[in-house]
């Protein structure tokens, strides 16, 4: 009966469109009776529905060979082509449409059919559950009613503790506000010196972020430039973490990793950067696009939202220029498309995947939603643009919570972030030169007239490169030439300076013999808060304004680091112990009165170093779980957050992650625990997915 109703509504839709669009007809040239025209529309609607159900998934699976983002852009063309085929199948050749009209008609009919089917299922609890379970996983045996609860970890990338509180208090995130007042509790946690997703998520998912000094850094022993959002670097960092901990990760047993830089040991993967460089069947991450786009209604809806988001960004950036907002960075070029990818495509695919995981009854799910982080970099963490993104994220959270009502087991939903963002004018905009220019001037080297900008460290860009291009080989890394010129890298308001021609970490004395003015130039600059360098006489030292100089061993939260708050000294001391710490580590200034820093990248909302909200992330956790820390205690570092999440998984009637060590795999096989689970039946899809924006059965 439901199929008949959907068919009837689709037929009426096709008749209405034929009446509205002159180049779309369902009658012969001599004209037909109303009955004959209705029969023709029924033929066309039925044929289009069958083609959408049977042919579309096959076409989308074949198109996994093309870049995934291109698949999203082909949605309208593919859907219009199916409609033309459906019209061709009508007896007597009465159906006819111009190609451009076919695209419009197909999009409208897909949306109407999806809405009708969903509305009918909403009124029938059993039908709704059957439909969602069918989408969730046809080959998986779901847990029984008495199963222990599963856990979903939703990472809101870049949302700081204070930003979340303000959004809840101001009514921007009503779902979060309701949780904070009833079922959940909010706890802040302090990041490491490297306050960025690469370090935080590696520590959270794999229990170790040792030797991750920044978002990007140069390794002298290998000559490699490591960048956290590049597939080869992410795969190597994951290998190192597993080798150090002897454990596969937080999600090793029956886990799913969605939209993350790292797998966490999960065997169910979608849009995971650390495996995206692999080719062949073992790379299941790209198949995540198929699982979502196999539904033509999903594809059309997301494509329309993508175009709308591009237009929204162009409008917002234009208004910012007309208002002469300050600070402001360039938002042209590819940025509108990058933003739309992060705020629409990646969000829709990840949210749908999480819903599918819950409906399939998976034990642990960790997903990253990067939308806010990308927008806040360019619009500011407290901007109206960023607030609108938080509103849409709140709706996604509510949708996931409603999906839990239909899951075969109860679920606990934990919200968390990996870092915050600190506002401020970029270093170059404030002082007229980049950090690289300042370093070259301090070394007595020529400064180029045209500034060379450091590529943005936003996490969405790595995911977009993977979606747009075919995966690169895992072993390909950038290897800068070993010259005497310094390599200057930026990670938000954290700068790293390395001399590639010297095989060891240079000492202060060696640097001053080669470039006498460099350290003094950096430490005394008003845009720089402090400098870390190794000394042959005193060990590592922190240099600050007005000639301040404190050995790291004697460092406290007073002195040159007082402005950065509690925990800054320990964070600097820990990073100083890393094997691949740069010759010179530079942290920008921080003004506690305004909360601003100066990013060494072109960003007005930044993270990566010390100073302000970027170092203060959050955990919003169910009250049924044990407290992350004792009353009055502080939760510091991503590795400690990992231990808290492991404890919460174990509280669910026995251990959910392995307690024993994991044997280190051979490097060339990259086995780790990201391989397919041997217990999963052959042919199971990469992840189950429900319709990402279908309403709950209660509306």
XYZ file of C-alpha atoms in Angstrom:
699
model
C 0.000 0.000 0.000
C 2.875 2.349 0.819
C 4.469 1.692 -2.584
C 1.155 2.414 -4.320
C 0.739 5.710 -2.448
C 4.290 6.823 -3.302
C 3.701 5.844 -6.926
C 0.459 7.847 -7.004
C 2.092 10.942 -5.495
C 4.983 10.677 -7.959
C 2.471 10.396 -10.822
C 0.661 13.552 -9.679
C 4.000 15.342 -9.330
C 4.964 14.402 -12.870
C 1.578 15.598 -14.179
C 1.966 18.925 -12.368
C 5.487 19.439 -13.730
C 4.309 18.603 -17.249
C 1.698 21.326 -16.929
C 4.167 23.889 -15.579
C 7.116 23.244 -17.903
C 6.467 23.763 -21.633
C 9.429 21.642 -22.749
C 8.302 18.630 -20.707
C 5.329 16.764 -22.137
C 3.421 13.541 -21.532
C 1.066 13.721 -24.519
C 1.300 12.968 -28.192
C 1.448 15.861 -30.634
C -2.288 15.418 -31.411
C -3.232 15.610 -27.755
C -4.541 12.893 -25.422
C -7.403 12.464 -23.038
C -6.909 13.118 -19.347
C -7.036 9.390 -18.675
C -4.422 8.645 -21.309
C -2.131 11.363 -19.987
C -2.507 10.038 -16.443
C -1.598 6.521 -17.605
C 1.476 7.919 -19.355
C 2.504 9.756 -16.165
C 2.010 6.562 -14.150
C 4.237 4.668 -16.583
C 6.928 7.361 -16.336
C 6.772 7.649 -12.547
C 6.905 3.878 -12.114
C 9.804 3.465 -14.495
C 11.726 6.303 -12.815
C 11.108 4.805 -9.373
C 12.357 1.380 -10.460
C 15.436 2.831 -12.139
C 16.228 4.892 -9.027
C 15.914 1.816 -6.817
C 17.776 -0.648 -9.048
C 20.123 1.222 -11.372
C 21.218 4.195 -9.282
C 23.147 2.165 -6.637
C 25.000 0.290 -9.400
C 25.931 3.530 -11.169
C 27.150 5.153 -7.950
C 29.242 2.121 -7.015
C 30.892 2.168 -10.452
C 31.601 5.875 -10.066
C 33.665 5.259 -6.921
C 36.518 5.079 -9.427
C 36.144 8.835 -9.982
C 36.875 11.449 -7.308
C 34.201 11.373 -4.647
C 33.389 15.081 -4.757
C 32.945 14.874 -8.516
C 30.321 12.215 -7.826
C 28.375 14.749 -5.783
C 28.549 17.248 -8.629
C 27.298 14.621 -11.107
C 24.174 13.960 -9.065
C 21.852 16.140 -11.146
C 23.171 14.842 -14.458
C 22.811 11.212 -13.383
C 19.304 11.692 -12.008
C 18.196 13.556 -15.138
C 19.601 10.775 -17.306
C 17.532 8.221 -15.408
C 14.405 10.283 -16.045
C 15.148 10.456 -19.779
C 15.493 6.666 -19.819
C 12.200 6.349 -17.916
C 10.424 8.570 -20.468
C 11.894 6.513 -23.284
C 10.355 3.384 -21.725
C 6.808 4.832 -21.885
C 4.760 3.026 -24.582
C 4.072 4.923 -27.821
C 6.846 7.412 -27.098
C 4.564 9.960 -25.436
C 7.140 11.115 -22.844
C 9.557 13.815 -23.917
C 11.768 16.353 -22.123
C 14.703 18.584 -22.851
C 17.841 17.526 -20.934
C 17.844 20.636 -18.721
C 14.174 20.103 -17.854
C 14.853 16.427 -17.137
C 17.350 17.455 -14.458
C 14.757 19.661 -12.727
C 11.943 17.115 -12.981
C 14.144 14.300 -11.647
C 15.307 16.364 -8.671
C 11.747 17.357 -7.717
C 10.389 13.821 -8.104
C 13.190 12.297 -5.997
C 12.577 14.795 -3.207
C 8.783 14.303 -3.269
C 9.034 10.497 -3.320
C 11.507 10.508 -0.412
C 9.343 12.886 1.641
C 6.199 10.859 0.982
C 7.844 7.556 1.894
C 9.264 9.035 5.088
C 5.944 10.635 6.073
C 4.111 7.331 5.651
C 6.701 5.487 7.725
C 6.465 8.104 10.484
C 2.876 7.042 11.156
C 3.808 3.370 11.492
C 6.329 2.502 14.216
C 6.974 -1.010 12.955
C 7.380 0.104 9.350
C 9.697 2.891 10.405
C 11.899 0.491 12.365
C 11.977 -2.048 9.539
C 12.954 0.632 7.061
C 15.759 1.952 9.261
C 17.044 -1.524 10.112
C 17.099 -2.388 6.438
C 19.211 0.710 5.799
C 21.340 -0.001 8.856
C 22.773 -3.347 7.856
C 21.166 -6.302 6.217
C 23.882 -8.817 7.034
C 24.652 -7.873 10.596
C 23.041 -9.552 13.585
C 22.027 -6.749 15.926
C 22.362 -7.100 19.713
C 19.348 -8.318 21.636
C 17.117 -6.200 23.896
C 19.173 -6.972 27.003
C 22.496 -5.913 25.488
C 24.743 -3.456 27.357
C 24.611 0.138 26.116
C 26.739 1.309 23.255
C 28.587 4.624 23.204
C 28.709 7.325 20.543
C 31.464 9.942 20.767
C 30.639 13.034 18.677
C 33.581 15.385 18.252
C 32.597 18.979 17.460
C 35.863 20.054 15.883
C 37.218 23.356 17.184
C 34.309 24.158 19.524
C 35.819 25.489 22.732
C 34.396 25.073 26.218
C 33.260 28.698 26.484
C 31.825 28.724 22.961
C 29.651 25.713 23.806
C 28.433 27.300 27.052
C 27.601 30.571 25.307
C 25.798 28.779 22.459
C 23.681 26.846 24.953
C 22.914 29.932 27.051
C 21.991 32.020 23.984
C 19.605 29.419 22.572
C 21.816 28.688 19.551
C 22.113 25.007 20.527
C 18.833 24.053 22.247
C 19.542 20.309 22.211
C 22.863 20.811 23.980
C 21.237 23.248 26.423
C 18.567 20.679 27.302
C 21.192 18.010 27.920
C 23.316 20.282 30.089
C 20.351 20.948 32.334
C 19.181 17.357 32.690
C 20.960 14.245 31.447
C 24.546 15.430 30.912
C 27.332 17.264 32.696
C 29.935 19.588 31.174
C 33.635 19.296 31.991
C 36.459 21.338 30.448
C 39.768 19.781 29.506
C 43.054 21.445 28.651
C 44.913 20.531 25.473
C 48.631 20.010 25.039
C 50.848 22.797 23.692
C 49.956 21.590 20.195
C 46.262 22.440 20.390
C 45.133 20.978 17.080
C 43.253 17.945 15.799
C 46.315 15.949 14.758
C 47.741 15.873 18.284
C 44.444 15.811 20.180
C 42.663 13.151 18.145
C 45.724 10.908 17.982
C 45.935 11.058 21.779
C 42.193 10.534 22.248
C 41.831 7.609 19.834
C 45.203 5.897 20.228
C 46.344 6.897 23.699
C 49.568 8.632 22.674
C 50.448 11.868 20.916
C 54.096 11.678 21.870
C 56.392 13.433 19.394
C 53.644 15.462 17.720
C 54.989 18.972 18.324
C 52.618 20.815 15.965
C 50.221 20.489 13.046
C 53.213 20.416 10.670
C 56.880 19.902 11.437
C 60.185 18.942 9.824
C 61.995 15.751 10.832
C 65.739 16.003 10.393
C 66.520 12.293 10.656
C 64.261 11.361 7.742
C 64.135 14.671 5.878
C 60.331 14.510 5.832
C 57.838 17.304 6.257
C 55.040 15.873 8.402
C 51.583 17.420 8.014
C 48.768 16.020 10.140
C 46.052 16.286 7.487
C 47.983 14.441 4.791
C 47.209 10.738 4.394
C 50.835 9.544 4.449
C 51.628 11.532 7.595
C 48.413 10.450 9.331
C 49.163 6.793 8.582
C 52.695 7.147 9.958
C 51.514 8.910 13.128
C 48.981 6.147 13.720
C 51.685 3.501 13.317
C 53.931 5.289 15.802
C 51.158 5.607 18.383
C 50.313 1.903 18.160
C 53.979 0.997 18.441
C 54.356 3.161 21.538
C 51.216 2.011 23.365
C 51.108 -1.612 22.201
C 47.347 -1.189 21.768
C 45.184 -0.944 18.677
C 43.080 1.977 19.839
C 39.847 2.998 21.480
C 37.588 1.411 18.847
C 39.312 -1.938 18.335
C 36.358 -4.152 19.239
C 33.192 -3.599 17.207
C 34.009 0.066 16.660
C 33.378 2.551 13.872
C 35.466 5.587 12.924
C 33.740 8.309 10.882
C 35.287 11.442 9.409
C 38.440 11.245 11.540
C 42.144 11.694 10.885
C 42.824 8.307 12.521
C 41.017 4.987 12.730
C 41.182 4.337 16.479
C 41.553 0.651 15.595
C 38.014 0.416 14.162
C 37.234 -2.028 11.390
C 34.286 0.065 10.156
C 35.713 3.167 8.443
C 34.363 6.100 6.478
C 36.270 9.249 5.480
C 39.244 8.281 7.679
C 42.390 10.049 6.498
C 44.981 7.574 7.787
C 43.690 4.847 5.446
C 42.735 7.023 2.472
C 46.172 6.605 0.852
C 45.637 2.868 0.490
C 44.435 1.345 -2.737
C 42.238 -1.633 -3.310
C 39.764 -3.474 -1.144
C 41.525 -2.641 2.118
C 40.744 1.037 1.707
C 37.087 1.010 2.742
C 37.029 4.725 3.580
C 36.025 5.955 0.105
C 33.141 3.513 0.016
C 31.494 5.765 2.594
C 30.431 8.036 -0.232
C 28.687 5.144 -1.966
C 26.793 4.194 1.167
C 25.348 7.687 1.343
C 24.939 8.644 -2.308
C 23.378 5.309 -3.315
C 20.053 6.892 -2.349
C 19.212 9.413 -5.116
C 17.139 11.483 -2.686
C 20.194 11.847 -0.417
C 22.303 12.769 -3.404
C 19.910 15.418 -4.712
C 19.309 16.898 -1.267
C 23.001 17.161 -0.434
C 23.853 18.593 -3.841
C 21.207 21.303 -3.462
C 22.450 22.105 0.045
C 26.021 22.246 -1.251
C 25.143 24.842 -3.886
C 23.149 26.824 -1.317
C 26.098 26.817 1.089
C 28.465 28.093 -1.601
C 26.052 30.950 -2.293
C 25.653 31.596 1.440
C 29.424 31.937 1.898
C 29.755 34.275 -1.073
C 26.976 36.430 0.356
C 28.446 36.460 3.862
C 31.954 37.331 2.670
C 30.570 40.097 0.453
C 28.692 41.615 3.382
C 31.842 41.391 5.526
C 33.777 43.378 2.906
C 31.016 45.967 2.589
C 30.905 46.403 6.375
C 34.707 46.540 6.386
C 34.837 43.996 9.209
C 38.168 43.797 11.034
C 40.062 41.573 11.294
C 39.286 39.948 7.979
C 41.013 37.420 5.733
C 40.526 36.500 2.100
C 37.597 34.152 1.491
C 37.693 33.862 -2.272
C 39.158 31.258 -4.604
C 38.258 27.697 -3.641
C 37.303 28.531 -0.072
C 33.495 28.689 -0.663
C 33.656 25.154 -2.075
C 35.885 23.922 0.753
C 33.511 25.378 3.314
C 30.495 23.805 1.602
C 32.248 20.436 1.561
C 32.891 20.626 5.321
C 29.506 22.019 6.327
C 27.311 19.972 3.979
C 28.835 16.907 2.302
C 31.083 15.702 5.096
C 28.454 16.518 7.733
C 25.684 14.656 5.886
C 27.806 11.577 5.188
C 29.187 11.378 8.741
C 25.817 11.939 10.446
C 24.175 9.307 8.248
C 26.986 6.867 9.023
C 26.626 7.381 12.775
C 22.881 6.793 12.564
C 23.510 3.609 10.631
C 26.049 2.434 13.214
C 23.564 2.938 16.021
C 20.773 1.162 14.167
C 23.180 -1.714 13.515
C 23.971 -1.854 17.240
C 27.716 -1.184 17.116
C 29.457 -0.973 20.460
C 31.515 2.203 20.045
C 31.398 4.970 17.432
C 33.683 8.018 17.166
C 32.850 10.715 14.609
C 34.278 14.147 13.848
C 32.129 17.032 12.569
C 34.516 19.663 11.193
C 32.014 22.298 10.028
C 32.491 24.853 12.830
C 36.276 24.673 12.750
C 36.448 25.460 9.032
C 34.086 28.445 9.227
C 35.587 29.852 12.432
C 39.059 29.983 10.852
C 37.822 32.484 8.269
C 34.863 34.193 9.927
C 36.008 34.134 13.549
C 35.042 31.802 16.420
C 32.432 34.240 17.781
C 31.026 35.407 14.449
C 27.424 35.174 13.261
C 28.599 32.855 10.482
C 30.033 30.419 13.030
C 26.892 30.662 15.180
C 24.759 29.577 12.219
C 26.972 26.516 11.804
C 26.505 25.674 15.496
C 22.729 25.818 14.989
C 22.938 23.261 12.195
C 25.287 21.049 14.221
C 22.762 21.086 17.047
C 20.102 19.813 14.639
C 22.453 17.016 13.590
C 22.967 16.076 17.243
C 19.207 16.010 17.772
C 18.770 13.798 14.713
C 21.339 11.305 16.025
C 19.663 11.306 19.434
C 16.289 10.540 17.831
C 17.820 7.701 15.828
C 18.934 6.159 19.133
C 15.252 5.610 19.993
C 15.090 2.999 17.216
C 18.422 1.316 17.939
C 18.415 -2.324 19.104
C 20.391 -1.348 22.215
C 20.488 1.762 24.426
C 23.123 4.366 23.580
C 25.049 6.909 25.578
C 26.027 9.975 23.549
C 29.170 11.851 24.577
C 29.942 15.223 23.004
C 33.526 16.422 23.068
C 35.929 18.698 21.251
C 39.591 18.409 20.360
C 40.481 22.072 20.970
C 38.971 25.537 20.843
C 39.834 28.566 18.766
C 41.327 31.911 19.754
C 40.411 35.043 17.792
C 42.860 37.646 16.586
C 44.400 39.452 13.670
C 46.917 37.404 11.659
C 50.580 38.141 12.388
C 51.214 39.351 8.833
C 48.226 41.685 8.876
C 49.219 43.159 12.243
C 52.938 43.683 11.547
C 53.277 43.744 7.774
C 55.459 40.626 7.457
C 55.149 36.895 7.917
C 57.031 34.843 10.494
C 59.155 33.520 7.651
C 60.039 37.080 6.644
C 60.964 37.915 10.243
C 63.184 34.841 10.528
C 64.972 35.560 7.260
C 65.520 39.168 8.291
C 66.967 37.998 11.636
C 69.283 35.639 9.732
C 70.452 38.415 7.396
C 68.851 36.666 4.413
C 66.943 38.457 1.641
C 63.238 38.824 2.277
C 61.055 38.212 -0.809
C 58.837 41.102 -1.802
C 55.857 38.837 -2.267
C 54.760 37.049 0.887
C 54.562 33.259 0.739
C 51.519 32.179 2.719
C 51.464 28.941 4.640
C 48.554 26.715 3.541
C 45.753 26.652 6.062
C 45.856 23.862 8.610
C 42.108 23.382 8.618
C 41.243 19.691 8.902
C 38.562 19.857 6.208
C 41.141 20.594 3.532
C 42.796 17.220 3.950
C 39.442 15.483 3.627
C 38.597 17.575 0.577
C 41.882 16.726 -1.155
C 41.108 13.072 -0.602
C 37.601 13.534 -1.994
C 38.665 15.509 -5.051
C 41.775 13.534 -6.024
C 42.403 9.843 -6.332
C 44.350 8.614 -3.281
C 48.112 9.117 -3.363
C 50.566 6.407 -2.494
C 51.012 6.072 1.233
C 54.784 6.412 1.182
C 54.927 9.740 -0.621
C 55.922 12.603 1.677
C 57.301 16.030 0.970
C 61.073 16.170 1.486
C 62.459 19.735 1.502
C 65.990 20.253 0.223
C 68.707 20.225 2.886
C 69.987 23.795 2.590
C 71.388 26.233 5.113
C 68.264 28.388 4.857
C 65.841 27.849 7.720
C 62.557 26.004 7.229
C 59.783 28.043 8.838
C 56.450 26.322 9.455
C 53.240 27.627 10.976
C 50.611 25.811 13.017
C 48.119 28.469 14.013
C 49.913 30.771 16.434
C 52.749 28.274 16.907
C 55.821 28.601 14.698
C 58.621 26.076 14.124
C 62.059 26.949 12.772
C 64.484 24.239 11.674
C 67.891 24.304 9.989
C 67.871 21.261 7.691
C 71.621 21.199 7.039
C 72.344 20.458 10.727
C 71.488 16.827 11.576
C 70.806 17.457 15.273
C 68.717 19.919 17.252
C 70.763 23.084 17.125
C 71.699 24.750 20.375
C 71.299 28.382 21.255
C 75.038 28.828 21.061
C 75.224 27.305 17.562
C 72.377 29.462 16.325
C 73.924 32.631 17.732
C 77.283 31.845 16.132
C 75.609 31.435 12.756
C 72.904 34.115 13.096
C 73.734 36.428 16.047
C 70.576 38.555 15.762
C 67.953 35.860 15.171
C 66.942 34.826 18.699
C 67.052 38.399 19.958
C 64.897 39.538 17.037
C 62.293 36.859 17.744
C 62.146 37.181 21.548
C 61.846 40.969 21.491
C 59.188 41.198 18.779
C 55.852 42.517 20.157
C 53.881 39.855 18.282
C 55.768 36.959 19.920
C 55.080 35.733 23.430
C 58.049 33.412 24.009
C 60.684 31.298 22.271
C 61.908 27.804 23.209
C 65.473 26.794 22.288
C 68.054 24.302 23.579
C 71.074 25.662 25.423
C 74.373 23.805 25.876
C 74.888 25.469 29.242
C 71.433 25.429 30.843
C 69.555 22.827 28.851
C 66.479 24.112 27.054
C 65.469 27.671 27.883
C 62.447 29.896 27.340
C 63.225 33.382 26.078
C 60.680 36.127 26.587
C 60.254 39.879 26.231
C 62.589 42.330 27.969
C 65.426 39.793 28.045
C 63.559 37.200 30.140
C 65.338 33.844 30.176
C 64.263 30.801 32.216
C 65.640 27.236 31.973
C 62.868 24.751 31.185
C 63.779 22.739 34.268
C 62.981 25.761 36.443
C 59.946 26.855 34.471
C 56.755 27.620 36.372
C 53.444 29.152 35.420
C 54.834 32.500 36.545
C 57.482 34.508 34.707
C 57.352 34.654 30.907
C 54.502 32.101 30.775
C 52.277 33.690 33.413
C 49.952 35.235 30.843
C 49.214 31.819 29.307
C 47.624 30.424 32.455
C 48.004 27.259 34.564
C 49.567 24.250 32.883
C 51.571 26.213 30.302
C 54.934 25.319 31.864
C 54.180 21.582 31.918
C 52.963 21.702 28.320
C 56.164 23.393 27.148
C 58.317 21.022 29.181
C 56.612 17.973 27.668
C 56.989 19.203 24.086
C 60.644 20.029 24.720
C 61.259 16.323 25.376
C 60.026 15.242 21.929
C 62.660 13.855 19.526
C 61.384 15.973 16.632
C 60.917 19.288 18.394
C 62.114 22.122 16.148
C 65.383 23.980 16.652
C 63.336 27.033 17.639
C 59.720 26.913 18.823
C 57.864 30.233 18.680
C 54.526 31.021 20.346
C 52.729 34.241 19.465
C 51.714 36.847 22.003
C 48.455 36.489 23.921
C 46.396 39.336 25.322
C 44.255 38.052 28.227
C 42.166 41.223 28.217
C 40.865 40.585 24.697
C 41.594 36.851 24.404
C 43.433 37.428 21.119
C 46.507 35.838 19.564
C 48.314 36.354 16.254
C 48.158 33.360 13.935
C 51.175 32.804 11.703
C 48.674 31.597 9.091
C 45.984 33.609 7.333
C 43.309 32.943 9.946
C 41.287 35.155 12.280
C 40.284 32.162 14.372
C 43.257 29.901 15.090
C 44.567 27.084 17.203
C 47.803 25.161 17.488
C 49.695 26.877 20.304
C 49.127 28.369 23.722
C 46.914 31.318 24.500
C 43.217 31.727 25.198
C 40.256 29.585 24.245
C 42.170 27.334 21.835
C 43.576 25.364 24.782
C 40.210 24.746 26.468
C 38.136 21.930 24.969
C 35.112 20.232 26.552
C 33.491 16.930 27.476
C 29.687 16.775 27.698
C 29.006 13.373 29.210
C 25.947 11.453 30.511
C 25.439 11.600 34.253
C 25.195 7.797 34.307
C 28.946 7.623 33.685
C 31.627 8.137 36.313
C 33.118 11.624 36.592
C 36.157 12.255 34.361
C 38.100 13.715 37.294
C 37.505 14.147 40.991
C 35.802 17.310 42.164
C 38.243 20.169 41.910
C 40.577 18.231 39.619
C 41.782 19.294 36.177
C 41.651 17.162 33.048
C 44.859 17.913 31.142
C 46.070 16.410 27.880
C 44.546 14.274 25.153
C 46.186 11.100 26.479
C 44.335 11.496 29.760
C 41.064 12.029 27.885
C 41.738 8.704 26.147
C 41.996 6.974 29.512
C 38.676 8.507 30.579
C 36.923 7.292 27.430
C 38.389 3.799 27.860
C 37.088 3.719 31.406
C 33.612 4.697 30.241
C 33.606 1.895 27.663
C 34.666 -0.626 30.319
C 31.869 0.478 32.618
C 29.440 -1.067 30.156
C 29.475 -4.593 31.667
C 33.019 -5.627 30.965
C 35.927 -4.372 28.856
C 35.105 -3.000 25.441
C 38.714 -2.450 24.372
C 41.554 -4.984 24.579
C 43.657 -4.894 27.717
C 46.588 -6.898 26.403
C 49.380 -5.649 24.155
C 49.085 -5.705 20.389
C 52.003 -7.179 18.457
C 53.740 -4.566 16.301
C 52.999 -5.371 12.648
C 55.427 -5.341 9.804
C 55.762 -1.825 8.377
C 55.119 -2.772 4.795
C 51.798 -4.450 5.527
C 50.412 -1.627 7.674
C 48.196 -4.181 9.380
C 47.635 -2.557 12.755
C 44.012 -3.043 13.701
C 42.530 -1.071 10.827
C 42.147 -4.208 8.744
C 38.774 -5.679 8.156
C 37.531 -7.713 11.034
C 37.797 -11.430 10.251
C 34.432 -11.891 11.917
C 32.613 -9.662 9.431
C 30.947 -11.638 6.666
C 32.404 -11.084 3.201
C 30.654 -8.471 1.135
C 29.334 -6.352 4.010
C 29.292 -2.735 3.012
C 31.811 -0.330 4.468
C 29.256 1.134 6.796
C 25.514 1.069 7.178
C 23.737 4.317 6.593
C 20.304 5.704 7.194
C 18.978 8.788 5.475
C 20.882 11.648 7.000
C 18.076 14.159 7.316
C 14.956 11.982 7.430
C 12.809 13.114 10.386
C 12.218 10.909 13.355
C 8.987 8.914 13.432
C 7.640 11.446 15.934
C 8.408 14.283 13.523
